[in-house]
mmCIF file of C-alpha atoms in Angstrom:
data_model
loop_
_atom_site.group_PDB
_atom_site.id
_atom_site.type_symbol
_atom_site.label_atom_id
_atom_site.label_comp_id
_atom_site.label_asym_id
_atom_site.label_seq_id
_atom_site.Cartn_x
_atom_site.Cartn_y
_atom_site.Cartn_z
ATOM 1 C CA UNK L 273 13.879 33.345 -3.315
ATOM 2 C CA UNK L 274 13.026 34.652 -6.634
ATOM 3 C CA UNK L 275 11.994 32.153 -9.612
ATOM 4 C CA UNK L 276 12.185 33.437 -13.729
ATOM 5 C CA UNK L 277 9.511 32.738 -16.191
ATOM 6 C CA UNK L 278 8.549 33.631 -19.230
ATOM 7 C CA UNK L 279 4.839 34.038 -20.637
ATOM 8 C CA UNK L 280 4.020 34.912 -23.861
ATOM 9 C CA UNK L 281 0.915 34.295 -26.007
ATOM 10 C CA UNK L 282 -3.226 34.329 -25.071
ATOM 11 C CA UNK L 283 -5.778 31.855 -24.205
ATOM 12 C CA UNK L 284 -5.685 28.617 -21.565
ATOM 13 C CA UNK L 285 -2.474 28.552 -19.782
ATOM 14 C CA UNK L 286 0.330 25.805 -20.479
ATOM 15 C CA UNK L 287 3.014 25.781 -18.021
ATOM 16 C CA UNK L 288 6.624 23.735 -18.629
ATOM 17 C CA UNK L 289 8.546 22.196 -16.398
ATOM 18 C CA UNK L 290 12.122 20.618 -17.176
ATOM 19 C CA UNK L 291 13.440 17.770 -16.527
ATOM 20 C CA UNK L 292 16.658 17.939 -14.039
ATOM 21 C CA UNK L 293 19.460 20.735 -14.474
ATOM 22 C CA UNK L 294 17.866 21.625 -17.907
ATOM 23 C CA UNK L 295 17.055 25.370 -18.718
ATOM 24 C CA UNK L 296 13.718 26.948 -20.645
ATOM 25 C CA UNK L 297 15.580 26.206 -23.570
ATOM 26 C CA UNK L 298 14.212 22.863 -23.100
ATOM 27 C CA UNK L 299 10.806 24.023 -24.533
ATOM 28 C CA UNK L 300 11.678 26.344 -27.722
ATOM 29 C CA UNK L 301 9.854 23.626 -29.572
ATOM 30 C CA UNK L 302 6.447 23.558 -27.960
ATOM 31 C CA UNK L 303 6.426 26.961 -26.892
ATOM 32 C CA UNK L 304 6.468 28.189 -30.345
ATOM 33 C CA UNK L 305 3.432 25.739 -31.276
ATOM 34 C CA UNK L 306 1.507 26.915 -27.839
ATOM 35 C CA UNK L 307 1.815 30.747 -27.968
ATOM 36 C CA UNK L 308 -1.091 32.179 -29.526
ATOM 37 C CA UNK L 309 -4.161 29.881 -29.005
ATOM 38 C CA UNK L 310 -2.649 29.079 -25.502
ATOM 39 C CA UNK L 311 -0.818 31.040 -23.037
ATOM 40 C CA UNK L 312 3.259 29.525 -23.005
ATOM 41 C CA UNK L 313 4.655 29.904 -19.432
ATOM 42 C CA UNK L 314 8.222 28.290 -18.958
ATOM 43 C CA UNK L 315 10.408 28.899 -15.684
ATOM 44 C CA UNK L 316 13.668 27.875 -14.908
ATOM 45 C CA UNK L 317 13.779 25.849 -11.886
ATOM 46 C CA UNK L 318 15.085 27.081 -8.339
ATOM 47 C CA UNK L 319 19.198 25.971 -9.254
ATOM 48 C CA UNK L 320 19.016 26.780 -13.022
ATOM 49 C CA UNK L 321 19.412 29.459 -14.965
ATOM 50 C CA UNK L 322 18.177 32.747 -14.196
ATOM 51 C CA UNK L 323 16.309 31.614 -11.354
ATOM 52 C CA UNK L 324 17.811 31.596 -7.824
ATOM 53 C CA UNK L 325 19.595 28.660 -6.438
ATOM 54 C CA UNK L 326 19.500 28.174 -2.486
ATOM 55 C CA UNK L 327 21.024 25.201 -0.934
ATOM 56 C CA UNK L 328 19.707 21.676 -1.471
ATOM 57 C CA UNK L 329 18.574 19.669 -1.138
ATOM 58 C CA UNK L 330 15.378 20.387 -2.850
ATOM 59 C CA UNK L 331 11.723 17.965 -2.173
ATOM 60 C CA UNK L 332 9.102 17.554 -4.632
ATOM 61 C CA UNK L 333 6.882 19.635 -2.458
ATOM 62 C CA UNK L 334 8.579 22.560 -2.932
ATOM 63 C CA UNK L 335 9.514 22.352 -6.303
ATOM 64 C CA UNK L 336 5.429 21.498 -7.138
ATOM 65 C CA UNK L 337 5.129 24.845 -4.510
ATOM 66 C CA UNK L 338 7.584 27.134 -6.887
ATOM 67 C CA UNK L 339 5.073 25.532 -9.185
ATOM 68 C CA UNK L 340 2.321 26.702 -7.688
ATOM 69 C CA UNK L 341 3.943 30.083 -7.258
ATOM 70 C CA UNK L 342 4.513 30.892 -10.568
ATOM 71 C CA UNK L 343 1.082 30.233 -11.794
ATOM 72 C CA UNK L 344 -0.161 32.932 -8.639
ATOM 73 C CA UNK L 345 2.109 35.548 -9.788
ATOM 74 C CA UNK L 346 0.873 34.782 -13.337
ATOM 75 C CA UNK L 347 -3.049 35.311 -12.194
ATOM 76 C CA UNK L 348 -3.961 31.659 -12.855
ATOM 77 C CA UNK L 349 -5.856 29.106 -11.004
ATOM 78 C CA UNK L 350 -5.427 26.270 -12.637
ATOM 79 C CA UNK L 351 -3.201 25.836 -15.576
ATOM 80 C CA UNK L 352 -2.451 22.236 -18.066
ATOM 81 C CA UNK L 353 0.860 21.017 -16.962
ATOM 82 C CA UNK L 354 3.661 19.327 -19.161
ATOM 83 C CA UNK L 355 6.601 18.053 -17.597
ATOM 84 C CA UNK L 356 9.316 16.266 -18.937
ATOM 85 C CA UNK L 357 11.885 13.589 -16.172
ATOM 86 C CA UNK L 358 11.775 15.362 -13.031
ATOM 87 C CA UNK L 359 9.079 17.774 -13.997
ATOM 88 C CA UNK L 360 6.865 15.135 -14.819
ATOM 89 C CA UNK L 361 7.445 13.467 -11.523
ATOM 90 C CA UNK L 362 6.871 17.763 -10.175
ATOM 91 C CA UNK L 363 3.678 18.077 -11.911
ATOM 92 C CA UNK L 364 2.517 14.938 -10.780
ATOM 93 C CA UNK L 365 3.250 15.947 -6.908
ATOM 94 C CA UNK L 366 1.459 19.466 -7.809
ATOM 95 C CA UNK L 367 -1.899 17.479 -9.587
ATOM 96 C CA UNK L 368 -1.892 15.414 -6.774
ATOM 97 C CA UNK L 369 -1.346 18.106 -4.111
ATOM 98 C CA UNK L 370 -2.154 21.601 -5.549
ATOM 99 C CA UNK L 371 -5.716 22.659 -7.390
ATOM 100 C CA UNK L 372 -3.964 24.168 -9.880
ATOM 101 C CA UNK L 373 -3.371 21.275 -12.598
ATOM 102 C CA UNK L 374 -5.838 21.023 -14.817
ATOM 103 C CA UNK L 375 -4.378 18.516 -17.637
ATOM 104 C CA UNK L 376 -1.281 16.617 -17.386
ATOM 105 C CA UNK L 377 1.233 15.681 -20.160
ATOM 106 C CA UNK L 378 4.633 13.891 -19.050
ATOM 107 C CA UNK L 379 7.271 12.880 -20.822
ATOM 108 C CA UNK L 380 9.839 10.194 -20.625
ATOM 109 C CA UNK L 381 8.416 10.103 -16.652
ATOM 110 C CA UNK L 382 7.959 6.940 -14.255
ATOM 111 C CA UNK L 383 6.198 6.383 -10.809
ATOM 112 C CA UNK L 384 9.177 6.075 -9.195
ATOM 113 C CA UNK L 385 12.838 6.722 -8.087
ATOM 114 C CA UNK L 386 14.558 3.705 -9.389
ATOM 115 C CA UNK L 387 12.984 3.967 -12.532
ATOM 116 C CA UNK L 388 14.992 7.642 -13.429
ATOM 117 C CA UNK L 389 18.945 7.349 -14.610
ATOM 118 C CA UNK L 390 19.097 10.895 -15.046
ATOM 119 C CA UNK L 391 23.110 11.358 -14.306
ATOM 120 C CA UNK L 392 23.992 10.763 -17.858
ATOM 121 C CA UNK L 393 22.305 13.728 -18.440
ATOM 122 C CA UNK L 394 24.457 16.060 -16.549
ATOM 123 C CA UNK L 395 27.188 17.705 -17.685
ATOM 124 C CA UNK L 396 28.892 21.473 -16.542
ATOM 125 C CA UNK L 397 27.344 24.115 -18.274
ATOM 126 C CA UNK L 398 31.160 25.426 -19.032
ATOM 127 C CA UNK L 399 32.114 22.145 -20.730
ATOM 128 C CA UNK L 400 31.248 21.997 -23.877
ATOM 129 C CA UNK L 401 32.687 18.528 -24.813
ATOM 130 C CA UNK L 402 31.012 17.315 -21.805
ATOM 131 C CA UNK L 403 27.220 19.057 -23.010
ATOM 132 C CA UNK L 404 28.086 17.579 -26.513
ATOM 133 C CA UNK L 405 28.631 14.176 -24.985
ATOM 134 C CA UNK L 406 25.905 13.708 -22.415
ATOM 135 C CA UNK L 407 23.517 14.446 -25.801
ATOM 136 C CA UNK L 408 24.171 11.010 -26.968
ATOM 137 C CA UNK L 409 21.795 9.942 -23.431
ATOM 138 C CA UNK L 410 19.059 12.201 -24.275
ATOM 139 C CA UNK L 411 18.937 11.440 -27.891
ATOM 140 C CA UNK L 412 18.375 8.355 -30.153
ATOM 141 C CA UNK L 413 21.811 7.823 -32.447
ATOM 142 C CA UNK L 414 19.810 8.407 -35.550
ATOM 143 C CA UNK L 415 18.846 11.789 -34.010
ATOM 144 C CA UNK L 416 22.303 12.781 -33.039
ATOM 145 C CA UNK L 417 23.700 11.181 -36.434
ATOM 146 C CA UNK L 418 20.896 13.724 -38.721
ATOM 147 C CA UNK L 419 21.186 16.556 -36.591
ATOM 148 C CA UNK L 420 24.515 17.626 -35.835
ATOM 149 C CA UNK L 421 23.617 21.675 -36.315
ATOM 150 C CA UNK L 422 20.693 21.079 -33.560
ATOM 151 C CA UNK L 423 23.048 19.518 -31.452
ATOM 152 C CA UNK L 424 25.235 22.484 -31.586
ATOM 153 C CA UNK L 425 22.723 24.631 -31.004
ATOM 154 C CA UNK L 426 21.625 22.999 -28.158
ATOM 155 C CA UNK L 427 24.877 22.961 -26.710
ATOM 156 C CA UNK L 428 24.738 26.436 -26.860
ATOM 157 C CA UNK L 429 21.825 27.102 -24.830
ATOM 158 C CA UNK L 430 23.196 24.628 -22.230
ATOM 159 C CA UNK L 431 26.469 26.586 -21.877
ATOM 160 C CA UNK L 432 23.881 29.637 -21.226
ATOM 161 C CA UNK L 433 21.333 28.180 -19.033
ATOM 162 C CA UNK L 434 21.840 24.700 -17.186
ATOM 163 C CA UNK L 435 22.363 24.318 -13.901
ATOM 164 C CA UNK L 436 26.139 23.910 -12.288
ATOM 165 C CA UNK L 437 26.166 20.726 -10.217
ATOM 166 C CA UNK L 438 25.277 21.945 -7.416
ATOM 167 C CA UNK L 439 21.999 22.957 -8.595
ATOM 168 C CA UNK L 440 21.694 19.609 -10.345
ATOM 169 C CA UNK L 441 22.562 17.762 -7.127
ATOM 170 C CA UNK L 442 19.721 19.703 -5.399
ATOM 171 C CA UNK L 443 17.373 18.594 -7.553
ATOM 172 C CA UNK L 444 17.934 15.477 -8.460
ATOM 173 C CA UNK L 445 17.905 14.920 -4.866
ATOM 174 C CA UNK L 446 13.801 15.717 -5.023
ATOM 175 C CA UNK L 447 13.701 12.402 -6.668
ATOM 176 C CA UNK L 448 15.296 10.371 -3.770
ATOM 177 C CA UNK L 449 12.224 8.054 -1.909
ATOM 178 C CA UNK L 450 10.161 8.777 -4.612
ATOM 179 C CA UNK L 451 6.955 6.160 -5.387
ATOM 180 C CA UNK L 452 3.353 7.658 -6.555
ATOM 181 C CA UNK L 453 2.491 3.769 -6.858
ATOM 182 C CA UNK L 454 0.288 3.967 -3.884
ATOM 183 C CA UNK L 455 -1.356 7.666 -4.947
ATOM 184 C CA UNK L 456 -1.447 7.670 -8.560
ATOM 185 C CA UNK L 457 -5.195 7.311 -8.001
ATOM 186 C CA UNK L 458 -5.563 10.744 -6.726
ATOM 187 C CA UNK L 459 -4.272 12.472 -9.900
ATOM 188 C CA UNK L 460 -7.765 12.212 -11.467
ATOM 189 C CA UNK L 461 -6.823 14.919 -14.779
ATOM 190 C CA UNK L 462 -6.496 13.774 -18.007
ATOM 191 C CA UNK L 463 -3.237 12.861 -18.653
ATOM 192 C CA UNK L 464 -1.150 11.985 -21.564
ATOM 193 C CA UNK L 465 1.949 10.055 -21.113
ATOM 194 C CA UNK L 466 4.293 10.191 -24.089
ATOM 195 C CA UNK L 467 7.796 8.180 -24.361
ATOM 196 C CA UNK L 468 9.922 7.255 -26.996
ATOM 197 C CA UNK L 469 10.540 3.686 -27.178
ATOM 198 C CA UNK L 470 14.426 4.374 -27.308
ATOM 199 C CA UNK L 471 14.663 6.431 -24.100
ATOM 200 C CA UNK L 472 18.067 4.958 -22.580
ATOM 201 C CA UNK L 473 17.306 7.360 -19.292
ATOM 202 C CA UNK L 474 13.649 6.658 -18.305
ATOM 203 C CA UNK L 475 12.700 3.111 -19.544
ATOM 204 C CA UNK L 476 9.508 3.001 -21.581
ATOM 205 C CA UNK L 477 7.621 0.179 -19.954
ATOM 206 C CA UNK L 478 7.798 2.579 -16.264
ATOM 207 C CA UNK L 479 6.099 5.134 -18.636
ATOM 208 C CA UNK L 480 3.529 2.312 -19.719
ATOM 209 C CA UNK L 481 3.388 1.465 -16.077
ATOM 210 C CA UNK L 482 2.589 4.969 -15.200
ATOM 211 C CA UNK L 483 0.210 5.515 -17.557
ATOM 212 C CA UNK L 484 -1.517 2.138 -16.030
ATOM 213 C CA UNK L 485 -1.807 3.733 -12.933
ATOM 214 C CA UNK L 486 -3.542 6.936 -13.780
ATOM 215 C CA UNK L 487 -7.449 6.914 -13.668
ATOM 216 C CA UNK L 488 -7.447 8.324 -16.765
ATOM 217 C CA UNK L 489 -4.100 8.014 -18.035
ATOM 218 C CA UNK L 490 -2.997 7.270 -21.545
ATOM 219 C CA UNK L 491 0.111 5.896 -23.287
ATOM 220 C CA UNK L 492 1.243 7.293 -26.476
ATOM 221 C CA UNK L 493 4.825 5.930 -27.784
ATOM 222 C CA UNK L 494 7.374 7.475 -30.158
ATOM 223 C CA UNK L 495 9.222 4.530 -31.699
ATOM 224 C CA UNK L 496 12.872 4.850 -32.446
ATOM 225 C CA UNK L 497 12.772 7.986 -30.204
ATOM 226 C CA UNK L 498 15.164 8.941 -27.297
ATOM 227 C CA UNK L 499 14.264 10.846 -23.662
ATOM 228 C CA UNK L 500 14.012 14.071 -25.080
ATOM 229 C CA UNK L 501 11.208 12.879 -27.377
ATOM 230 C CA UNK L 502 9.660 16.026 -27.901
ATOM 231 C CA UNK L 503 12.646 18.136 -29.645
ATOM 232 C CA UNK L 504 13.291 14.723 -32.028
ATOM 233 C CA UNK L 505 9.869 14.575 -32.827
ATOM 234 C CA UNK L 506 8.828 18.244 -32.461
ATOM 235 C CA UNK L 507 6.179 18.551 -35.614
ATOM 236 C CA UNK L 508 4.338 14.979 -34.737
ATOM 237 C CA UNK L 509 4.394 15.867 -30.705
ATOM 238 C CA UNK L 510 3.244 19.555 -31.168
ATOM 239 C CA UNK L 511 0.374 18.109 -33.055
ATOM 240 C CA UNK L 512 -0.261 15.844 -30.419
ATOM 241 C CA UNK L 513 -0.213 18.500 -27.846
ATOM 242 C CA UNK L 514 -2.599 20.723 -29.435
ATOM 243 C CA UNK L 515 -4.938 18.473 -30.346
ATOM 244 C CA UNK L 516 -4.630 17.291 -26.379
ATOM 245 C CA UNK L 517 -5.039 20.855 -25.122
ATOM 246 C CA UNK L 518 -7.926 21.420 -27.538
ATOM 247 C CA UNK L 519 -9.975 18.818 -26.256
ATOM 248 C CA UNK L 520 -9.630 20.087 -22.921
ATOM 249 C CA UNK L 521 -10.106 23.354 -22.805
ATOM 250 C CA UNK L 522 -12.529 24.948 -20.123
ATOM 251 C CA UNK L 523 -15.971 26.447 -21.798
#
């Protein structure tokens, strides 16, 4: 089993994980903002991309474990965690489970299974109509209206480095009989949970409910925004992030 990452900058680590059948693309935006004063580290998850993809279907645990794994081979301990979808509901499984979280931030994530309507999100990576289309679920329509040459672009590194649907079926599949309801009080970090008020995939009030359930969880909404909140609004959110990240860092 082998898992890709990439690492690139100095300082505290920040680790990315992506939401469900979406590549390291996902995280051009922040990883540009963290490398430097914070070490970027973004994987492709076991089924996408460049990383190996064994049958499903896949559990939590051991996507939270490939988690874990990466951060080994990388020489950390502990690491701040973002996670967008399915890698929010990941990093919470690996804060709850693991010793290696040291600061959460989750986007457009819920406590549970029935709050995620991911499948609009999935479309074959050798589709390109069907990548252009499934945009319209991850963005607002003012974002997809403004922004037709990052759409394209994005289409691009879909056709490169999403999962097939197989790989999306495995992982997706992680989600199945999920509820942290009952745990959320063991995930004790700091967390930040961010979610655009226009998310059609993740609703925002199981993002307020989330945040609600955290001991020290806080909600931060991005009005008009869609589920992929953090590309739409990539200046205000790195901002956010850094300024997050900054007043955590270890002495």
């Amino acid at each position: 089993m082998s898992l890709y990452y990439e690492r690139d900058g100095d300082g505290d680590p920040v680790v990315f994980v992506s939401d469900a059948g979406l590549g390291g693309w996902l995280w051009g935006w922040q990883h540009a903002a963290v490398a430097g004063p914070f070490e970027a580290i973004v994987w492709d998850l076991r089924g996408t991309g460049r990383s190996d993809a064994p049958s499903g279907p896949y559990s939590l645990e051991t996507l939270a474990a490939d988690l874990e794994a990466v951060l080994a081979d990388c020489g950390h301990r502990r690491a701040h965690v973002v996670g967008c979808g399915l890698g929010g509901a990941v990093a919470l499984e690996a804060a709850r489970s693991t010793t290696r979280v040291e600061t959460l931030l989750l986007f457009g994530t819920a406590a549970r299974a029935d709050a995620f309507g991911l499948q609009a999100l999935f479309a074959p990576p050798d589709d390109r109509q069907a990548l252009e289309s499934s945009l319209e679920a991850a963005f607002s329509a003012e974002f997809c209206e403004t922004q037709p040459d990052v759409l394209d672009g994005i289409v691009e590194w879909r056709a490169d480095g999403d999962a097939d649907r197989d790989g999306w079926g495995a992982q997706v599949a992680a989600l199945e009989g999920f509820d942290a309801r009952d745990w959320l009080v063991e995930v004790t970090q700091p967390t930040q949970v961010v979610h655009g008020t226009a998310d059609e995939l993740v609703p925002v009030d199981a993002g307020r409910d989330l945040a609600r359930g955290l001991p020290r969880g806080e909600f931060v909404s991005l009005e008009g925004a869609g589920h992929l909140a953090f590309i739409e609004r990539s200046r205000a959110v790195n901002d956010q992030l850094l300024g997050f990240l900054e007043d955590h860092i270890e002495d």
